[in-house]
Amino acid sequence: MKESLEIEGLKGEQTLMGEIPVYGSKNAALIAFPMTLLFKGPVQIINVPEIEDVHRIIELMKSLGISVEQTKKHEYRVEVSETTSHTLDSSVVGKIRASVFLAIPLLARFGEVVLPHPGGDNIGPRPIDLFIEGLEKMGATCDTQKDHYHIQTPSGKLKGAEIFLKIQSVGATQSLMLAAVLAEGTTVIKNAAMEPEIVSIAEYLVANGADIKGIGTTTLTIKGTGLLESKQPYRVIPDRLEAGTFLILGVLSGKDITITDCDPSHIEVLTDVLKRNTTSEITIKKDTIRVENKEPLKVQPINIRTHEYPGFASDLQPPLVVLLTQAGGKSLVFETIFEERFSYTGNLVQMGAKIVTYDPHRVRVHGKTPLKGSVVSSPDIRAGLAYVLAAIVAEGTSVIHNVYCIDRGYEQIEERLRALGVTIQRT
Ligand code: EPU
């Protein structure tokens, strides 16, 4: 269904008030479901965001014969049977990159997987060479065909190995960590990513019998233990990217808003940047962040480069750029993770922003420019929500097409924004 969001802008004023809750993390949920392949009995997953990407991974698991039952809203019970199919459905794999995360534990458990080339966002090439190299080190063989990979473990089991990731990849770290739990022997993953979603999954695995050392560091040492038994539900951690985006919204347009149900320790770099460079008052408690604008907002120009965690998240780069259009001066944004993550800036320019692109990785934002309502189409999840922020800041009405992209990552976004006083409707 082709749906759009229509938003009435606030003309650069800070008027929003109230509370906005953060839901479970998309990216943690997208590895939590594949993680269930490491368990011999059922696993309960709670605080699951009801969003398109999560529903697609569930659809994919069901198509393999895995039992995934929704026990209530935001809660699922997953049980993997020994007759699970090893061939992933290309129509779903083409839509979400997280399909790869499922393929790796499938291989580790059943010794074989057929993986069509994965899809995902329009944010640049998304190769899977690190996954393949890691698996080959663990003894797998990969037959690459025009439209799929056929990966097998000749002896039925992966073997422990020392793997150095040439890029600190989130997906490769977490998938190979899952594989290593089912492998024979010890696996060492060096230059591992340290994102909170990986830490949370690793801690859950350890609490349920896995042997993983170095959690939250760049070297993970995993002793293969075989199938685990779940002793308690896995609770999906709060989405730090939602929290960060709502925080930027609060700075841009909030009079007094509180972001609830979040983990502020996961977005320290952002709160630090905002405290240093804006006039907003930001009060951090254990699981809430309050943003107040007691005077008209002033933002200083900011030079920032995206970085692996705990650095500035690439996923928060688009909403930050919206903020920088309101900064008094020139800011430089250096996107180091993805190659095509500035394609959304064209539409911001159409809305009145002054953004000069130096190369695929660097833009200069000249502020402060008023934004005006416009008709735009969302290219990816994070850029989609950045447009929502821009539309709220702008003068006049904006229409954002391709809401599917926003629904992929954010549950009930318009209800949550409406509660703060945003005039927003789905058409
Ligand atoms: N890369 C390779 N080869 C690989 C794997 C990755 O070259 O085999 C490159 C990528 O092309 C990219 C860099 O390594 O340039 C980092 O990619 P990474 O593997 O860390 O990203 P990912 O696991 O594909 C996850 C999130 C992204 C988030 C990135 C970076 C999920 C489902 N996705 O992607 O989230 O931007 O980490 O933090 O966890 C989003 O939520 O909108 C989103 C895109």
Coordinates of C-alpha atoms and ligand atoms in Angstrom, one line a residue:
M1 CA 0.0 0.0 0.0
K2 CA 1.4 3.4 -1.0
E3 CA 0.9 5.7 2.0
S4 CA 2.2 9.1 2.8
L5 CA 2.6 11.2 5.9
E6 CA 1.3 14.8 5.9
I7 CA 2.9 17.1 8.5
E8 CA 2.2 20.7 9.5
G9 CA 5.4 22.5 10.3
L10 CA 6.1 24.6 13.4
K11 CA 7.9 27.3 11.5
G12 CA 11.1 26.8 13.4
E13 CA 9.5 27.3 16.8
Q14 CA 10.0 25.1 19.9
T15 CA 6.5 24.2 21.1
L16 CA 6.3 20.4 21.5
M17 CA 5.5 19.2 25.0
G18 CA 4.9 15.8 26.6
E19 CA 6.4 12.3 26.8
I20 CA 7.6 10.1 24.0
P21 CA 8.4 6.4 24.7
V22 CA 11.2 4.5 23.0
Y23 CA 10.3 1.0 21.7
G24 CA 12.5 -2.0 21.4
S25 CA 15.6 -1.8 19.2
K26 CA 15.1 -2.8 15.6
N27 CA 18.6 -3.9 15.2
A28 CA 18.7 -5.9 18.4
A29 CA 15.4 -7.7 17.4
L30 CA 16.9 -8.5 14.0
I31 CA 19.7 -10.5 15.6
A32 CA 17.5 -11.8 18.5
F33 CA 15.3 -13.8 16.2
P34 CA 18.2 -15.5 14.4
M35 CA 19.8 -16.1 17.8
T36 CA 17.0 -18.6 18.6
L37 CA 18.7 -21.1 16.3
L38 CA 21.2 -21.6 19.0
F39 CA 18.6 -23.1 21.4
K40 CA 17.1 -26.5 21.5
G41 CA 13.9 -25.5 23.2
P42 CA 11.6 -22.5 22.9
V43 CA 12.9 -19.0 23.4
Q44 CA 10.6 -16.1 24.5
I45 CA 11.5 -12.6 23.0
I46 CA 9.9 -9.6 24.7
N47 CA 9.9 -5.9 24.0
V48 CA 9.9 -6.6 20.2
P49 CA 9.1 -3.6 18.1
E50 CA 6.1 -4.3 15.8
I51 CA 7.8 -3.0 12.6
E52 CA 8.1 -4.1 9.0
D53 CA 11.7 -5.4 9.2
V54 CA 11.0 -7.5 12.2
H55 CA 7.8 -8.9 10.6
R56 CA 9.9 -9.8 7.5
I57 CA 12.5 -11.7 9.5
I58 CA 9.6 -13.6 11.2
E59 CA 8.1 -14.3 7.9
L60 CA 11.4 -15.6 6.7
M61 CA 11.8 -17.9 9.7
K62 CA 8.3 -19.2 9.3
S63 CA 9.0 -20.0 5.7
L64 CA 11.8 -22.2 6.9
G65 CA 9.4 -24.2 9.1
I66 CA 10.5 -22.4 12.4
S67 CA 7.6 -21.9 14.8
V68 CA 7.2 -18.2 15.6
E69 CA 4.2 -17.5 17.7
Q70 CA 3.1 -14.0 18.8
T71 CA 2.1 -14.6 22.5
K72 CA 1.0 -10.9 22.8
K73 CA 1.8 -7.6 21.3
H74 CA 5.6 -7.1 21.4
E75 CA 6.2 -10.7 22.6
Y76 CA 7.0 -13.8 20.6
R77 CA 7.8 -17.4 21.3
V78 CA 10.2 -19.1 18.9
E79 CA 11.0 -22.8 18.6
V80 CA 13.4 -24.2 16.0
S81 CA 12.8 -27.8 14.9
E82 CA 15.3 -30.3 13.5
T83 CA 13.4 -30.3 10.2
T84 CA 14.0 -26.6 9.5
S85 CA 14.6 -25.9 5.8
H86 CA 18.1 -24.5 4.8
T87 CA 16.9 -22.5 1.8
L88 CA 16.0 -18.9 2.4
D89 CA 13.2 -17.3 0.4
S90 CA 14.6 -14.9 -2.2
S91 CA 11.5 -12.6 -2.2
V92 CA 12.1 -11.7 1.5
V93 CA 15.9 -11.9 1.5
G94 CA 15.8 -9.2 -1.3
K95 CA 14.0 -6.8 1.1
I96 CA 16.1 -7.0 4.2
R97 CA 19.8 -7.4 4.8
A98 CA 19.2 -9.0 8.2
S99 CA 18.5 -12.2 6.3
V100 CA 22.2 -12.8 6.3
F101 CA 22.1 -12.8 10.1
L102 CA 19.7 -15.7 9.9
A103 CA 21.7 -17.6 7.3
I104 CA 24.8 -17.9 9.5
P105 CA 23.3 -19.6 12.6
L106 CA 21.3 -21.8 10.2
L107 CA 24.5 -23.0 8.6
A108 CA 26.1 -23.4 12.0
R109 CA 23.3 -25.6 13.2
F110 CA 22.4 -27.6 10.1
G111 CA 25.6 -27.6 8.1
E112 CA 24.1 -26.0 5.0
V113 CA 22.4 -22.9 3.8
V114 CA 21.3 -21.4 0.5
L115 CA 21.3 -17.6 0.7
P116 CA 20.0 -15.4 -2.2
H117 CA 21.8 -12.2 -2.5
P118 CA 20.6 -10.0 0.3
G119 CA 18.8 -6.6 0.0
G120 CA 18.4 -3.7 2.4
D121 CA 18.5 0.1 2.4
N122 CA 19.6 2.4 -0.4
I123 CA 22.7 3.6 1.5
G124 CA 25.4 2.2 -0.7
P125 CA 26.9 -1.2 -1.5
R126 CA 26.4 -3.8 1.3
P127 CA 28.8 -6.7 0.5
I128 CA 28.9 -9.8 2.7
D129 CA 32.5 -10.7 2.0
L130 CA 33.4 -10.5 5.8
F131 CA 30.8 -13.1 6.6
I132 CA 32.0 -15.4 3.9
E133 CA 35.6 -15.0 4.8
G134 CA 34.9 -15.7 8.4
L135 CA 32.8 -18.8 7.6
E136 CA 35.6 -20.1 5.3
K137 CA 38.1 -19.7 8.1
M138 CA 35.7 -21.8 10.2
G139 CA 35.8 -24.6 7.6
A140 CA 32.8 -23.8 5.4
T141 CA 32.8 -23.9 1.7
C142 CA 31.0 -21.2 -0.3
D143 CA 29.8 -21.8 -3.8
T144 CA 28.9 -18.3 -5.2
Q145 CA 26.3 -18.4 -8.0
K146 CA 24.7 -15.6 -10.0
D147 CA 21.7 -15.2 -7.7
H148 CA 22.7 -17.1 -4.5
Y149 CA 25.4 -18.5 -2.2
H150 CA 25.4 -22.2 -1.3
I151 CA 27.4 -22.5 1.9
Q152 CA 28.2 -25.9 3.5
T153 CA 30.3 -27.3 6.3
P154 CA 31.9 -30.5 4.9
S155 CA 32.0 -32.2 8.3
G156 CA 28.5 -30.9 9.4
K157 CA 30.1 -28.6 12.0
L158 CA 31.9 -25.3 11.8
K159 CA 35.3 -25.2 13.5
G160 CA 36.8 -22.6 15.9
A161 CA 39.1 -20.2 14.1
E162 CA 40.9 -16.9 14.6
I163 CA 39.1 -14.2 12.5
F164 CA 40.4 -10.7 12.0
L165 CA 37.6 -8.5 10.6
K166 CA 39.1 -6.0 8.2
I167 CA 36.1 -3.7 9.0
Q168 CA 34.5 -3.5 12.4
S169 CA 31.3 -4.8 11.0
V170 CA 28.2 -5.1 13.2
G171 CA 26.5 -7.8 11.2
A172 CA 29.7 -9.9 10.7
T173 CA 30.6 -9.7 14.4
Q174 CA 27.2 -10.7 15.7
S175 CA 26.6 -13.4 13.1
L176 CA 30.0 -15.0 13.5
M177 CA 29.6 -14.8 17.3
L178 CA 26.4 -16.9 17.0
A179 CA 28.1 -19.3 14.6
A180 CA 31.0 -19.7 17.1
V181 CA 28.7 -20.8 19.9
L182 CA 27.7 -23.9 17.8
A183 CA 31.2 -24.5 16.4
E184 CA 33.7 -27.1 17.6
G185 CA 36.6 -25.4 19.5
T186 CA 37.4 -21.8 20.2
T187 CA 36.8 -18.8 17.9
V188 CA 38.5 -15.5 18.4
I189 CA 37.0 -12.5 16.6
K190 CA 39.4 -9.6 16.4
N191 CA 38.4 -6.0 15.5
A192 CA 34.9 -6.9 16.6
A193 CA 32.1 -4.3 16.7
M194 CA 31.0 -3.2 20.2
E195 CA 27.5 -1.9 19.6
P196 CA 25.1 -2.3 22.5
E197 CA 22.9 -4.7 20.5
I198 CA 25.8 -7.1 20.2
V199 CA 26.6 -6.8 23.9
S200 CA 23.1 -7.5 24.9
I201 CA 22.8 -10.6 22.8
A202 CA 26.2 -11.9 24.0
E203 CA 25.2 -11.3 27.6
Y204 CA 22.0 -13.2 27.1
L205 CA 23.8 -16.1 25.5
V206 CA 26.3 -16.3 28.4
A207 CA 23.4 -16.2 30.9
N208 CA 22.0 -19.2 29.1
G209 CA 25.2 -21.4 29.0
A210 CA 27.4 -19.9 26.3
D211 CA 31.1 -19.2 26.9
I212 CA 31.9 -15.7 25.5
K213 CA 34.8 -13.6 26.8
G214 CA 35.6 -10.0 26.0
I215 CA 32.0 -8.8 25.6
G216 CA 31.9 -5.1 24.7
T217 CA 35.5 -5.1 23.6
T218 CA 37.1 -5.5 20.2
T219 CA 38.3 -9.1 20.9
L220 CA 35.6 -11.8 21.4
T221 CA 36.7 -15.2 22.5
I222 CA 34.0 -17.8 22.1
K223 CA 34.3 -21.4 23.2
G224 CA 31.8 -23.6 21.3
T225 CA 29.3 -25.1 23.6
G226 CA 26.7 -26.6 21.3
L227 CA 22.9 -25.9 21.6
L228 CA 21.8 -23.9 24.6
E229 CA 18.6 -24.0 26.7
S230 CA 16.8 -20.7 27.4
K231 CA 16.2 -20.1 31.1
Q232 CA 14.5 -16.7 30.8
P233 CA 13.1 -14.4 28.0
Y234 CA 15.3 -12.2 26.0
R235 CA 14.3 -8.6 26.4
V236 CA 15.1 -6.4 23.4
I237 CA 17.0 -3.4 24.5
P238 CA 15.6 0.1 23.9
D239 CA 16.3 1.5 20.4
R240 CA 19.1 4.0 20.8
L241 CA 18.6 5.3 17.3
E242 CA 15.0 6.2 18.1
A243 CA 16.1 7.7 21.4
G244 CA 18.7 9.8 19.6
T245 CA 16.4 10.9 16.9
F246 CA 13.7 12.0 19.4
L247 CA 16.4 13.8 21.3
I248 CA 17.4 15.8 18.2
L249 CA 13.7 16.4 17.6
G250 CA 13.4 17.7 21.2
V251 CA 16.3 20.1 20.6
L252 CA 14.8 21.3 17.3
S253 CA 11.2 21.7 18.2
G254 CA 10.6 20.8 21.9
K255 CA 9.5 23.3 24.6
D256 CA 9.7 20.5 27.2
I257 CA 9.7 16.9 26.1
T258 CA 10.8 13.8 27.9
I259 CA 12.0 10.7 26.1
T260 CA 11.1 7.7 28.2
D261 CA 12.0 3.9 28.3
C262 CA 15.4 4.6 26.8
D263 CA 19.0 3.8 27.8
P264 CA 20.8 7.2 27.7
S265 CA 24.2 5.5 28.2
H266 CA 23.9 4.2 24.6
I267 CA 23.9 7.7 23.1
E268 CA 26.4 9.5 25.2
V269 CA 28.3 10.9 22.2
L270 CA 25.1 12.6 20.9
T271 CA 24.0 14.0 24.3
D272 CA 27.6 15.4 24.7
V273 CA 27.5 17.0 21.2
L274 CA 24.1 18.5 21.9
K275 CA 24.9 19.8 25.3
R276 CA 28.1 21.5 24.0
N277 CA 26.6 23.1 20.9
T278 CA 23.0 23.9 21.6
T279 CA 21.1 26.1 24.0
S280 CA 18.7 23.3 24.9
E281 CA 18.7 22.0 28.5
I282 CA 19.2 18.2 28.5
T283 CA 18.6 16.3 31.8
I284 CA 19.6 12.7 31.8
K285 CA 18.2 10.1 34.3
K286 CA 18.5 6.3 34.3
D287 CA 16.0 5.7 31.6
T288 CA 14.7 9.1 30.5
I289 CA 16.1 12.2 28.8
R290 CA 14.3 15.5 29.2
V291 CA 14.9 18.3 26.7
E292 CA 13.8 21.9 27.4
N293 CA 14.1 25.0 25.3
K294 CA 13.5 27.9 27.7
E295 CA 14.6 30.4 25.1
P296 CA 14.6 30.3 21.3
L297 CA 17.0 27.6 20.2
K298 CA 20.6 28.5 19.1
V299 CA 22.9 25.9 17.6
Q300 CA 26.6 26.2 16.9
P301 CA 28.1 24.7 13.8
I302 CA 29.4 21.2 14.5
N303 CA 32.0 19.2 12.7
I304 CA 31.3 15.5 13.0
R305 CA 32.4 12.2 11.6
T306 CA 30.4 9.0 12.0
H307 CA 32.2 6.1 13.7
E308 CA 31.6 2.6 15.0
Y309 CA 30.2 2.5 18.5
P310 CA 30.8 4.3 20.9
G311 CA 31.5 6.9 18.2
F312 CA 28.8 8.9 16.5
A313 CA 26.3 6.5 14.9
S314 CA 25.9 6.6 11.1
D315 CA 22.2 6.1 11.7
L316 CA 22.0 9.4 13.5
Q317 CA 23.8 11.3 10.8
P318 CA 20.6 12.2 8.8
P319 CA 18.7 13.7 11.8
L320 CA 21.9 15.6 12.9
V321 CA 22.1 17.1 9.4
V322 CA 18.6 18.4 9.8
L323 CA 19.7 20.0 13.1
L324 CA 22.7 21.5 11.4
T325 CA 20.5 23.4 8.9
Q326 CA 19.5 25.4 12.0
A327 CA 23.1 26.0 13.2
G328 CA 24.5 29.5 12.8
G329 CA 27.4 28.8 10.5
K330 CA 29.1 26.1 8.5
S331 CA 29.2 22.4 9.7
L332 CA 31.1 19.6 8.1
V333 CA 29.7 16.0 8.2
F334 CA 32.0 13.1 7.3
E335 CA 30.1 9.8 6.8
T336 CA 32.7 7.1 7.3
I337 CA 30.6 4.0 7.4
F338 CA 28.4 4.0 4.3
E339 CA 29.0 5.3 0.8
E340 CA 25.7 6.6 -0.3
R341 CA 24.2 7.9 2.9
F342 CA 23.8 11.5 1.7
S343 CA 21.4 10.9 -1.1
Y344 CA 18.6 12.2 1.1
T345 CA 20.2 15.7 1.3
G346 CA 18.8 16.6 -2.2
N347 CA 15.3 16.8 -0.7
L348 CA 16.5 18.9 2.3
V349 CA 17.9 21.4 -0.3
Q350 CA 14.5 21.4 -1.9
M351 CA 13.1 22.3 1.5
G352 CA 15.5 25.3 1.7
A353 CA 18.6 23.8 3.3
K354 CA 22.0 24.9 1.9
I355 CA 24.1 21.7 1.7
V356 CA 27.2 21.3 -0.5
T357 CA 28.3 17.8 -1.3
Y358 CA 32.1 17.5 -1.5
D359 CA 32.3 13.8 -2.3
P360 CA 30.1 10.7 -1.4
H361 CA 31.4 10.8 2.2
R362 CA 31.4 14.6 3.0
V363 CA 28.9 17.4 3.0
R364 CA 29.1 21.0 4.2
V365 CA 25.9 22.3 5.8
H366 CA 25.5 26.1 5.7
G367 CA 23.1 27.4 8.4
K368 CA 20.9 28.9 9.5
T369 CA 18.3 28.4 6.8
P370 CA 14.6 28.4 7.3
L371 CA 13.0 25.2 5.9
K372 CA 9.7 25.2 3.9
G373 CA 7.2 22.4 3.5
S374 CA 7.7 20.2 0.5
V375 CA 6.8 16.9 -1.1
V376 CA 9.6 14.3 -0.6
S377 CA 10.0 10.5 -0.8
S378 CA 11.8 8.6 1.9
P379 CA 14.9 6.7 0.5
D380 CA 15.7 4.7 3.7
I381 CA 14.6 4.3 7.3
R382 CA 16.8 6.9 8.9
A383 CA 16.6 9.5 6.1
G384 CA 12.8 9.0 6.3
L385 CA 12.6 10.0 9.9
A386 CA 15.1 12.9 9.2
Y387 CA 12.5 14.2 6.7
V388 CA 9.8 13.9 9.4
L389 CA 12.0 16.1 11.6
A390 CA 12.6 18.6 8.7
A391 CA 8.9 18.7 8.0
I392 CA 8.2 19.5 11.7
V393 CA 10.8 22.3 11.7
A394 CA 9.6 23.7 8.3
E395 CA 7.0 26.4 7.6
G396 CA 3.9 25.0 5.9
T397 CA 2.8 21.5 5.0
S398 CA 5.0 18.6 3.9
V399 CA 4.1 15.3 2.4
I400 CA 6.5 12.4 2.8
H401 CA 5.9 9.5 0.4
N402 CA 7.1 6.0 0.7
V403 CA 6.2 5.7 4.4
Y404 CA 6.9 1.9 4.1
C405 CA 10.6 2.9 4.6
I406 CA 9.7 4.6 7.9
D407 CA 7.4 1.8 9.0
R408 CA 10.4 -0.6 8.5
G409 CA 12.0 0.9 11.5
Y410 CA 9.5 2.9 13.7
E411 CA 6.3 1.6 15.2
Q412 CA 3.3 4.0 15.5
I413 CA 5.5 7.0 14.7
E414 CA 2.6 9.3 14.0
E415 CA 0.7 8.4 17.2
R416 CA 3.9 9.0 19.3
L417 CA 4.6 12.4 17.6
R418 CA 1.0 13.5 17.8
A419 CA 1.1 13.0 21.6
L420 CA 3.8 15.7 21.6
G421 CA 1.7 18.1 19.6
V422 CA 2.8 17.4 16.1
T423 CA 0.1 17.8 13.5
I424 CA 0.7 14.6 11.4
Q425 CA -1.6 12.3 9.5
R426 CA -1.3 9.3 7.3
T427 CA -2.9 9.6 3.9
Ligands
EPU1 N1 30.9 -4.3 5.1 C1 31.7 -5.0 4.2 N2 31.6 -6.3 4.1 C2 30.8 -7.1 4.9 C3 30.0 -6.4 5.9 C4 30.1 -5.0 5.9 O1 32.4 -4.3 3.4 O2 30.8 -8.3 4.7 C5 30.9 -2.9 5.2 C6 29.6 -2.2 4.9 O3 29.4 -2.1 3.5 C7 29.7 -0.9 5.6 C8 30.6 -1.3 6.8 O4 31.2 -2.5 6.5 O5 30.4 0.0 4.8 C9 29.9 -1.4 8.1 O6 28.7 -2.2 7.9 P1 28.2 -3.1 9.1 O7 28.4 -4.6 8.7 O8 28.7 -2.7 10.4 O9 26.6 -2.8 9.0 P2 25.4 -3.8 9.0 O10 25.6 -4.9 10.0 O11 25.1 -4.2 7.7 C10 24.2 -2.5 10.9 C11 22.8 -1.9 11.1 C12 22.7 -0.7 10.3 C13 23.8 0.3 10.8 C14 25.2 -0.4 10.7 C15 26.3 0.5 11.2 C16 21.4 -3.9 11.4 C17 20.3 -4.7 10.8 N3 21.8 -2.9 10.6 O12 24.3 -2.8 9.6 O13 21.5 -0.1 10.6 O14 23.8 1.5 10.0 O15 25.2 -1.6 11.4 O16 26.1 0.7 12.5 O17 21.8 -4.1 12.5 C18 19.5 1.0 10.1 O18 19.1 0.6 11.2 O19 18.8 1.8 9.4 C19 20.7 0.5 9.6 C20 21.1 0.6 8.3

